[in-house]
Amino acid sequence: MRFKFAAFSLIVVMVLTLVSCNQGKIDELTQSLANLEVQNQQLMQENNAIKAYIEEVVKVVKSVDQDLEKIMAAEVDIREMTKDVDINAIEGNIKNKLGEIGDYIVESKAKIVELETSLAETKHEVKGLRSLVANVKANLKAKEDEITKLAAEMGVLEDDLASLNNEIEQKNSTISEQEDMIAEQNTRYYTMAKASELKDRGILEKRGGFLFFGKTTKLTTNFSTADFNTLDAVSDLELTIPVPSNKVMIHTPHIAGSYQLVDAGENTTLMISDPSAFWSASKCLVVETK
């Protein structure tokens, strides 16, 4: 009887132990499921944000394309109205058409600058968007040159043509300043060298420890970037380092997961997958090559 009771007790203990272990696994799986749900929601939100951003960029690009169509239509009008006609008699009409074209060109350039600014600031890197904007910008520039040439061919009064060109040039100057500002905002600095050279240049120093013991190599707090190389934070996403990855040490702070070091024979390729995160803590990249 005692043996049966002991056996029964053992079975009860084993069952309770199994239930307890399984409950732990169930709790763990439940938590994992909850985490996956949160991640899924975050991915859906990010996907919707990227989709909305792409739609907005495409909308503006289509708007510029429509302006180009209007420019071409106005160009056709000018050519038609000057067929077998004394240009002096319709000088006012030509001037109005050129003014209309000038307005379209100026408006389109402003839209493109807004797009370029948006692309420079966005954290959404979508393949093809930059080339799309660059292409429509090139088309607009080609059409602007063509219209200026047409106006000269039509024999429009020099004052009128100069006025149109002056307005466009003023806008070009403003746009150029904005583009320079964007380029400056996107400029980042990097250097790569052996530790001894980086110390000689005042970029690295030994700190901490006692006497000659326990000191570590750290970035100095006020090094100069005068002799650093430059790159564009948005478009330059790969950098070749002339040593294998096991001889690479990055001293500046950059968020883990925003980049990776990929061996490429005797060299290493620094691949930046998230430029916004990569450059968030420092606008400089200091690489020690051992």
mmCIF file of C-alpha atoms in Angstrom:
data_model
loop_
_atom_site.group_PDB
_atom_site.id
_atom_site.type_symbol
_atom_site.label_atom_id
_atom_site.label_comp_id
_atom_site.label_asym_id
_atom_site.label_seq_id
_atom_site.Cartn_x
_atom_site.Cartn_y
_atom_site.Cartn_z
ATOM 1 C CA MET A 1 0.000 0.000 0.000
ATOM 2 C CA ARG A 2 2.833 2.359 0.926
ATOM 3 C CA PHE A 3 4.554 1.511 -2.362
ATOM 4 C CA LYS A 4 1.420 2.387 -4.336
ATOM 5 C CA PHE A 5 1.051 5.680 -2.453
ATOM 6 C CA ALA A 6 4.723 6.540 -3.060
ATOM 7 C CA ALA A 7 4.375 5.708 -6.749
ATOM 8 C CA PHE A 8 1.211 7.802 -6.979
ATOM 9 C CA SER A 9 2.960 10.707 -5.251
ATOM 10 C CA LEU A 10 5.876 10.459 -7.688
ATOM 11 C CA ILE A 11 3.511 10.533 -10.636
ATOM 12 C CA VAL A 12 1.757 13.619 -9.212
ATOM 13 C CA VAL A 13 5.102 15.397 -8.757
ATOM 14 C CA MET A 14 6.149 14.514 -12.320
ATOM 15 C CA VAL A 15 2.832 15.783 -13.733
ATOM 16 C CA LEU A 16 3.073 19.029 -11.772
ATOM 17 C CA THR A 17 6.680 19.465 -12.937
ATOM 18 C CA LEU A 18 5.690 18.906 -16.562
ATOM 19 C CA VAL A 19 2.786 21.323 -16.230
ATOM 20 C CA SER A 20 5.086 23.902 -14.661
ATOM 21 C CA CYS A 21 7.699 23.512 -17.440
ATOM 22 C CA ASN A 22 5.062 23.655 -20.133
ATOM 23 C CA GLN A 23 3.521 26.750 -18.533
ATOM 24 C CA GLY A 24 6.922 28.429 -18.720
ATOM 25 C CA LYS A 25 7.181 27.544 -22.392
ATOM 26 C CA ILE A 26 3.629 28.737 -23.006
ATOM 27 C CA ASP A 27 4.402 32.056 -21.306
ATOM 28 C CA GLU A 28 7.588 32.383 -23.358
ATOM 29 C CA LEU A 29 5.730 31.636 -26.606
ATOM 30 C CA THR A 30 2.967 34.070 -25.669
ATOM 31 C CA GLN A 31 5.517 36.819 -25.061
ATOM 32 C CA SER A 32 7.266 36.026 -28.339
ATOM 33 C CA LEU A 33 3.941 36.223 -30.157
ATOM 34 C CA ALA A 34 3.205 39.582 -28.544
ATOM 35 C CA ASN A 35 6.646 40.862 -29.587
ATOM 36 C CA LEU A 36 6.059 39.694 -33.148
ATOM 37 C CA GLU A 37 2.715 41.508 -33.196
ATOM 38 C CA VAL A 38 4.410 44.748 -32.097
ATOM 39 C CA GLN A 39 7.139 44.321 -34.720
ATOM 40 C CA ASN A 40 4.524 43.610 -37.372
ATOM 41 C CA GLN A 41 2.625 46.786 -36.469
ATOM 42 C CA GLN A 42 5.833 48.812 -36.621
ATOM 43 C CA LEU A 43 6.719 47.349 -40.024
ATOM 44 C CA MET A 44 3.229 48.100 -41.326
ATOM 45 C CA GLN A 45 3.461 51.708 -40.115
ATOM 46 C CA GLU A 46 6.904 52.136 -41.683
ATOM 47 C CA ASN A 47 5.684 50.555 -44.925
ATOM 48 C CA ASN A 48 2.685 52.906 -45.038
ATOM 49 C CA ALA A 49 4.956 55.901 -44.371
ATOM 50 C CA ILE A 50 7.314 54.885 -47.203
ATOM 51 C CA LYS A 51 4.363 54.301 -49.534
ATOM 52 C CA ALA A 52 2.916 57.727 -48.717
ATOM 53 C CA TYR A 53 6.310 59.362 -49.253
ATOM 54 C CA ILE A 54 6.777 57.686 -52.647
ATOM 55 C CA GLU A 55 3.289 58.789 -53.690
ATOM 56 C CA GLU A 56 4.089 62.379 -52.696
ATOM 57 C CA VAL A 57 7.361 62.400 -54.668
ATOM 58 C CA VAL A 58 5.704 60.863 -57.730
ATOM 59 C CA LYS A 59 2.888 63.414 -57.461
ATOM 60 C CA VAL A 60 5.368 66.304 -57.619
ATOM 61 C CA VAL A 61 7.306 64.668 -60.476
ATOM 62 C CA LYS A 62 4.056 64.284 -62.434
ATOM 63 C CA SER A 63 3.309 67.944 -61.764
ATOM 64 C CA VAL A 64 6.676 68.945 -63.258
ATOM 65 C CA ASP A 65 6.012 66.643 -66.229
ATOM 66 C CA GLN A 66 2.707 68.438 -66.761
ATOM 67 C CA ASP A 67 4.560 71.771 -66.683
ATOM 68 C CA LEU A 68 6.919 70.406 -69.333
ATOM 69 C CA GLU A 69 3.935 69.443 -71.487
ATOM 70 C CA LYS A 70 2.561 72.978 -71.123
ATOM 71 C CA ILE A 71 5.962 74.405 -72.088
ATOM 72 C CA MET A 72 6.055 72.210 -75.180
ATOM 73 C CA ALA A 73 2.486 73.216 -76.073
ATOM 74 C CA ALA A 74 3.406 76.903 -75.731
ATOM 75 C CA GLU A 75 6.476 76.262 -77.860
ATOM 76 C CA VAL A 76 4.280 74.754 -80.577
ATOM 77 C CA ASP A 77 1.972 77.786 -80.340
ATOM 78 C CA ILE A 78 4.910 80.133 -80.899
ATOM 79 C CA ARG A 79 6.066 78.175 -83.935
ATOM 80 C CA GLU A 80 2.543 78.084 -85.380
ATOM 81 C CA MET A 81 1.802 81.771 -84.864
ATOM 82 C CA THR A 82 5.040 82.808 -86.574
ATOM 83 C CA LYS A 83 4.491 80.825 -89.782
ATOM 84 C CA ASP A 84 4.389 83.194 -92.770
ATOM 85 C CA VAL A 85 3.649 86.125 -90.459
ATOM 86 C CA ASP A 86 5.500 89.342 -89.766
ATOM 87 C CA ILE A 87 6.920 88.681 -86.292
ATOM 88 C CA ASN A 88 6.813 92.376 -85.443
ATOM 89 C CA ALA A 89 3.027 92.282 -85.868
ATOM 90 C CA ILE A 90 2.608 89.567 -83.252
ATOM 91 C CA GLU A 91 5.460 90.589 -81.003
ATOM 92 C CA GLY A 92 3.106 91.054 -78.039
ATOM 93 C CA ASN A 93 1.690 87.531 -78.388
ATOM 94 C CA ILE A 94 5.163 86.026 -78.545
ATOM 95 C CA LYS A 95 6.192 87.998 -75.487
ATOM 96 C CA ASN A 96 3.141 86.727 -73.576
ATOM 97 C CA LYS A 97 3.892 83.131 -74.563
ATOM 98 C CA LEU A 98 7.522 83.478 -73.482
ATOM 99 C CA GLY A 99 6.398 84.937 -70.168
ATOM 100 C CA GLU A 100 4.030 81.996 -69.727
ATOM 101 C CA ILE A 101 6.854 79.562 -70.462
ATOM 102 C CA GLY A 102 9.156 81.432 -68.070
ATOM 103 C CA ASP A 103 6.576 81.062 -65.291
ATOM 104 C CA TYR A 104 6.330 77.305 -65.889
ATOM 105 C CA ILE A 105 10.118 76.949 -65.819
ATOM 106 C CA VAL A 106 10.460 78.930 -62.590
ATOM 107 C CA GLU A 107 7.613 77.017 -60.882
ATOM 108 C CA SER A 108 9.016 73.662 -61.977
ATOM 109 C CA LYS A 109 12.482 74.509 -60.685
ATOM 110 C CA ALA A 110 11.015 75.468 -57.327
ATOM 111 C CA LYS A 111 9.207 72.104 -57.164
ATOM 112 C CA ILE A 112 12.415 70.247 -57.977
ATOM 113 C CA VAL A 113 14.320 72.097 -55.250
ATOM 114 C CA GLU A 114 11.616 71.079 -52.757
ATOM 115 C CA LEU A 115 11.994 67.473 -53.902
ATOM 116 C CA GLU A 116 15.771 67.557 -53.565
ATOM 117 C CA THR A 117 15.467 69.065 -50.097
ATOM 118 C CA SER A 118 12.969 66.377 -49.116
ATOM 119 C CA LEU A 119 15.201 63.603 -50.448
ATOM 120 C CA ALA A 120 18.162 65.046 -48.540
ATOM 121 C CA GLU A 121 16.249 65.080 -45.258
ATOM 122 C CA THR A 122 14.183 61.898 -45.487
ATOM 123 C CA LYS A 123 15.100 58.714 -43.650
ATOM 124 C CA HIS A 124 13.319 56.651 -46.320
ATOM 125 C CA GLU A 125 15.860 55.422 -48.849
ATOM 126 C CA VAL A 126 13.877 54.209 -51.865
ATOM 127 C CA LYS A 127 15.818 52.952 -54.864
ATOM 128 C CA GLY A 128 15.084 54.925 -58.027
ATOM 129 C CA LEU A 129 13.593 58.074 -56.481
ATOM 130 C CA ARG A 130 16.776 60.108 -56.740
ATOM 131 C CA SER A 131 17.401 59.085 -60.347
ATOM 132 C CA LEU A 132 13.757 59.906 -61.143
ATOM 133 C CA VAL A 133 14.134 63.431 -59.771
ATOM 134 C CA ALA A 134 17.529 63.874 -61.473
ATOM 135 C CA ASN A 135 15.995 62.801 -64.785
ATOM 136 C CA VAL A 136 13.079 65.252 -64.643
ATOM 137 C CA LYS A 137 15.529 68.006 -63.618
ATOM 138 C CA ALA A 138 17.689 67.248 -66.668
ATOM 139 C CA ASN A 139 14.613 67.286 -68.942
ATOM 140 C CA LEU A 140 13.598 70.686 -67.609
ATOM 141 C CA LYS A 141 17.103 72.103 -68.146
ATOM 142 C CA ALA A 142 17.163 70.814 -71.724
ATOM 143 C CA LYS A 143 13.790 72.383 -72.425
ATOM 144 C CA GLU A 144 14.889 75.688 -70.878
ATOM 145 C CA ASP A 145 17.927 75.789 -73.208
ATOM 146 C CA GLU A 146 15.706 74.941 -76.161
ATOM 147 C CA ILE A 147 13.207 77.717 -75.375
ATOM 148 C CA THR A 148 15.988 80.298 -75.003
ATOM 149 C CA LYS A 149 17.343 79.258 -78.392
ATOM 150 C CA LEU A 150 13.847 79.399 -79.924
ATOM 151 C CA ALA A 151 13.285 82.905 -78.606
ATOM 152 C CA ALA A 152 16.517 84.025 -80.221
ATOM 153 C CA GLU A 153 15.558 82.349 -83.512
ATOM 154 C CA MET A 154 12.176 84.058 -83.490
ATOM 155 C CA GLY A 155 13.924 87.421 -83.411
ATOM 156 C CA VAL A 156 12.147 88.544 -80.260
ATOM 157 C CA LEU A 157 13.239 91.967 -79.084
ATOM 158 C CA GLU A 158 16.481 91.639 -77.140
ATOM 159 C CA ASP A 159 15.048 93.501 -74.167
ATOM 160 C CA ASP A 160 12.190 91.012 -73.845
ATOM 161 C CA LEU A 161 14.482 88.016 -74.176
ATOM 162 C CA ALA A 162 16.933 89.544 -71.710
ATOM 163 C CA SER A 163 14.096 90.141 -69.251
ATOM 164 C CA LEU A 164 12.992 86.504 -69.495
ATOM 165 C CA ASN A 165 16.550 85.244 -69.122
ATOM 166 C CA ASN A 166 17.170 87.611 -66.216
ATOM 167 C CA GLU A 167 14.134 86.306 -64.334
ATOM 168 C CA ILE A 168 15.197 82.723 -64.915
ATOM 169 C CA GLU A 169 18.795 83.488 -63.907
ATOM 170 C CA GLN A 170 17.630 85.098 -60.674
ATOM 171 C CA LYS A 171 15.670 81.964 -59.851
ATOM 172 C CA ASN A 172 18.644 79.842 -60.882
ATOM 173 C CA SER A 173 20.839 81.788 -58.472
ATOM 174 C CA THR A 174 18.407 81.230 -55.602
ATOM 175 C CA ILE A 175 18.053 77.558 -56.490
ATOM 176 C CA SER A 176 21.829 77.183 -56.745
ATOM 177 C CA GLU A 177 22.222 78.657 -53.268
ATOM 178 C CA GLN A 178 19.621 76.220 -51.935
ATOM 179 C CA GLU A 179 21.375 73.302 -53.638
ATOM 180 C CA ASP A 180 24.711 74.417 -52.159
ATOM 181 C CA MET A 181 23.064 74.556 -48.737
ATOM 182 C CA ILE A 182 21.685 71.036 -49.195
ATOM 183 C CA ALA A 183 25.109 69.791 -50.302
ATOM 184 C CA GLU A 184 26.699 71.406 -47.242
ATOM 185 C CA GLN A 185 24.107 69.823 -44.954
ATOM 186 C CA ASN A 186 24.856 66.421 -46.472
ATOM 187 C CA THR A 187 28.651 66.753 -46.327
ATOM 188 C CA ARG A 188 30.387 64.315 -43.989
ATOM 189 C CA TYR A 189 34.075 63.873 -43.221
ATOM 190 C CA TYR A 190 36.212 60.741 -43.026
ATOM 191 C CA THR A 191 39.814 59.715 -42.636
ATOM 192 C CA MET A 192 41.603 56.387 -42.403
ATOM 193 C CA ALA A 193 45.185 55.820 -41.264
ATOM 194 C CA LYS A 194 47.357 53.897 -38.839
ATOM 195 C CA ALA A 195 47.075 54.731 -35.144
ATOM 196 C CA SER A 196 50.490 56.439 -35.067
ATOM 197 C CA GLU A 197 49.499 58.817 -37.876
ATOM 198 C CA LEU A 198 46.119 59.555 -36.294
ATOM 199 C CA LYS A 199 47.915 60.413 -33.036
ATOM 200 C CA ASP A 200 50.416 62.647 -34.841
ATOM 201 C CA ARG A 201 47.495 64.511 -36.453
ATOM 202 C CA GLY A 202 45.874 65.051 -33.055
ATOM 203 C CA ILE A 203 42.882 62.816 -33.793
ATOM 204 C CA LEU A 204 43.687 60.028 -31.307
ATOM 205 C CA GLU A 205 45.292 60.153 -27.874
ATOM 206 C CA LYS A 206 46.049 57.869 -24.925
ATOM 207 C CA ARG A 207 43.806 58.460 -21.926
ATOM 208 C CA GLY A 208 43.100 57.027 -18.480
ATOM 209 C CA GLY A 209 45.151 54.480 -16.535
ATOM 210 C CA PHE A 210 47.957 55.064 -14.055
ATOM 211 C CA LEU A 211 51.460 55.982 -15.204
ATOM 212 C CA PHE A 212 52.017 53.747 -18.260
ATOM 213 C CA PHE A 213 49.379 51.157 -17.336
ATOM 214 C CA GLY A 214 45.753 50.789 -18.375
ATOM 215 C CA LYS A 215 45.681 53.674 -20.850
ATOM 216 C CA THR A 216 43.272 53.396 -23.780
ATOM 217 C CA THR A 217 43.267 55.050 -27.183
ATOM 218 C CA LYS A 218 40.420 57.562 -27.579
ATOM 219 C CA LEU A 219 39.338 60.312 -29.937
ATOM 220 C CA THR A 220 40.510 63.772 -28.966
ATOM 221 C CA THR A 221 37.705 66.225 -28.286
ATOM 222 C CA ASN A 222 38.723 68.991 -30.685
ATOM 223 C CA PHE A 223 40.457 67.459 -33.716
ATOM 224 C CA SER A 224 40.411 69.317 -37.040
ATOM 225 C CA THR A 225 38.720 67.956 -40.180
ATOM 226 C CA ALA A 226 40.744 70.235 -42.480
ATOM 227 C CA ASP A 227 42.672 67.323 -44.008
ATOM 228 C CA PHE A 228 39.743 64.849 -43.960
ATOM 229 C CA ASN A 229 38.118 63.545 -47.135
ATOM 230 C CA THR A 230 34.457 64.366 -47.763
ATOM 231 C CA LEU A 231 31.461 62.352 -48.891
ATOM 232 C CA ASP A 232 27.717 62.806 -49.316
ATOM 233 C CA ALA A 233 25.753 61.362 -46.406
ATOM 234 C CA VAL A 234 22.810 60.491 -48.654
ATOM 235 C CA SER A 235 24.347 59.111 -51.840
ATOM 236 C CA ASP A 236 27.756 57.751 -50.734
ATOM 237 C CA LEU A 237 26.791 54.522 -48.993
ATOM 238 C CA GLU A 238 29.934 52.453 -49.600
ATOM 239 C CA LEU A 239 33.546 53.169 -48.685
ATOM 240 C CA THR A 240 36.618 51.057 -49.470
ATOM 241 C CA ILE A 241 39.095 50.564 -46.627
ATOM 242 C CA PRO A 242 42.494 49.248 -47.847
ATOM 243 C CA VAL A 243 42.920 46.481 -45.226
ATOM 244 C CA PRO A 244 40.982 43.317 -44.261
ATOM 245 C CA SER A 245 38.117 43.779 -41.784
ATOM 246 C CA ASN A 246 40.074 42.218 -38.901
ATOM 247 C CA LYS A 247 42.498 45.148 -39.184
ATOM 248 C CA VAL A 248 39.791 47.820 -39.131
ATOM 249 C CA MET A 249 38.846 49.793 -36.034
ATOM 250 C CA ILE A 250 36.243 52.542 -36.152
ATOM 251 C CA HIS A 251 36.775 55.128 -33.400
ATOM 252 C CA THR A 252 33.824 57.451 -34.057
ATOM 253 C CA PRO A 253 30.388 56.512 -32.649
ATOM 254 C CA HIS A 254 27.997 54.930 -35.159
ATOM 255 C CA ILE A 255 24.840 52.980 -34.348
ATOM 256 C CA ALA A 256 25.213 49.198 -34.620
ATOM 257 C CA GLY A 257 23.065 47.781 -37.383
ATOM 258 C CA SER A 258 23.297 50.928 -39.517
ATOM 259 C CA TYR A 259 26.380 49.573 -41.305
ATOM 260 C CA GLN A 260 28.491 46.488 -41.832
ATOM 261 C CA LEU A 261 32.083 45.709 -42.753
ATOM 262 C CA VAL A 262 32.346 43.294 -45.679
ATOM 263 C CA ASP A 263 35.619 41.615 -46.621
ATOM 264 C CA ALA A 264 36.569 42.160 -50.264
ATOM 265 C CA GLY A 265 39.886 40.381 -50.711
ATOM 266 C CA GLU A 266 42.657 42.509 -49.255
ATOM 267 C CA ASN A 267 40.220 45.384 -48.770
ATOM 268 C CA THR A 268 37.103 45.950 -46.688
ATOM 269 C CA THR A 269 33.902 47.599 -47.877
ATOM 270 C CA LEU A 270 32.066 49.713 -45.331
ATOM 271 C CA MET A 271 28.413 49.413 -46.366
ATOM 272 C CA ILE A 272 26.005 51.950 -44.823
ATOM 273 C CA SER A 273 22.447 50.607 -44.788
ATOM 274 C CA ASP A 274 20.867 53.386 -42.716
ATOM 275 C CA PRO A 275 22.706 56.689 -43.363
ATOM 276 C CA SER A 276 20.416 58.693 -41.096
ATOM 277 C CA ALA A 277 21.225 56.463 -38.119
ATOM 278 C CA PHE A 278 24.878 56.008 -39.085
ATOM 279 C CA TRP A 279 25.637 59.744 -39.048
ATOM 280 C CA SER A 280 23.282 60.659 -36.195
ATOM 281 C CA ALA A 281 25.962 60.677 -33.477
ATOM 282 C CA SER A 282 28.883 62.064 -35.481
ATOM 283 C CA LYS A 283 29.442 63.849 -38.792
ATOM 284 C CA CYS A 284 32.949 62.391 -38.893
ATOM 285 C CA LEU A 285 34.213 58.880 -39.533
ATOM 286 C CA VAL A 286 37.637 57.982 -38.137
ATOM 287 C CA VAL A 287 38.987 54.597 -39.208
ATOM 288 C CA GLU A 288 42.172 53.103 -37.815
ATOM 289 C CA THR A 289 43.893 50.647 -40.167
ATOM 290 C CA LYS A 290 46.115 48.241 -38.243
#
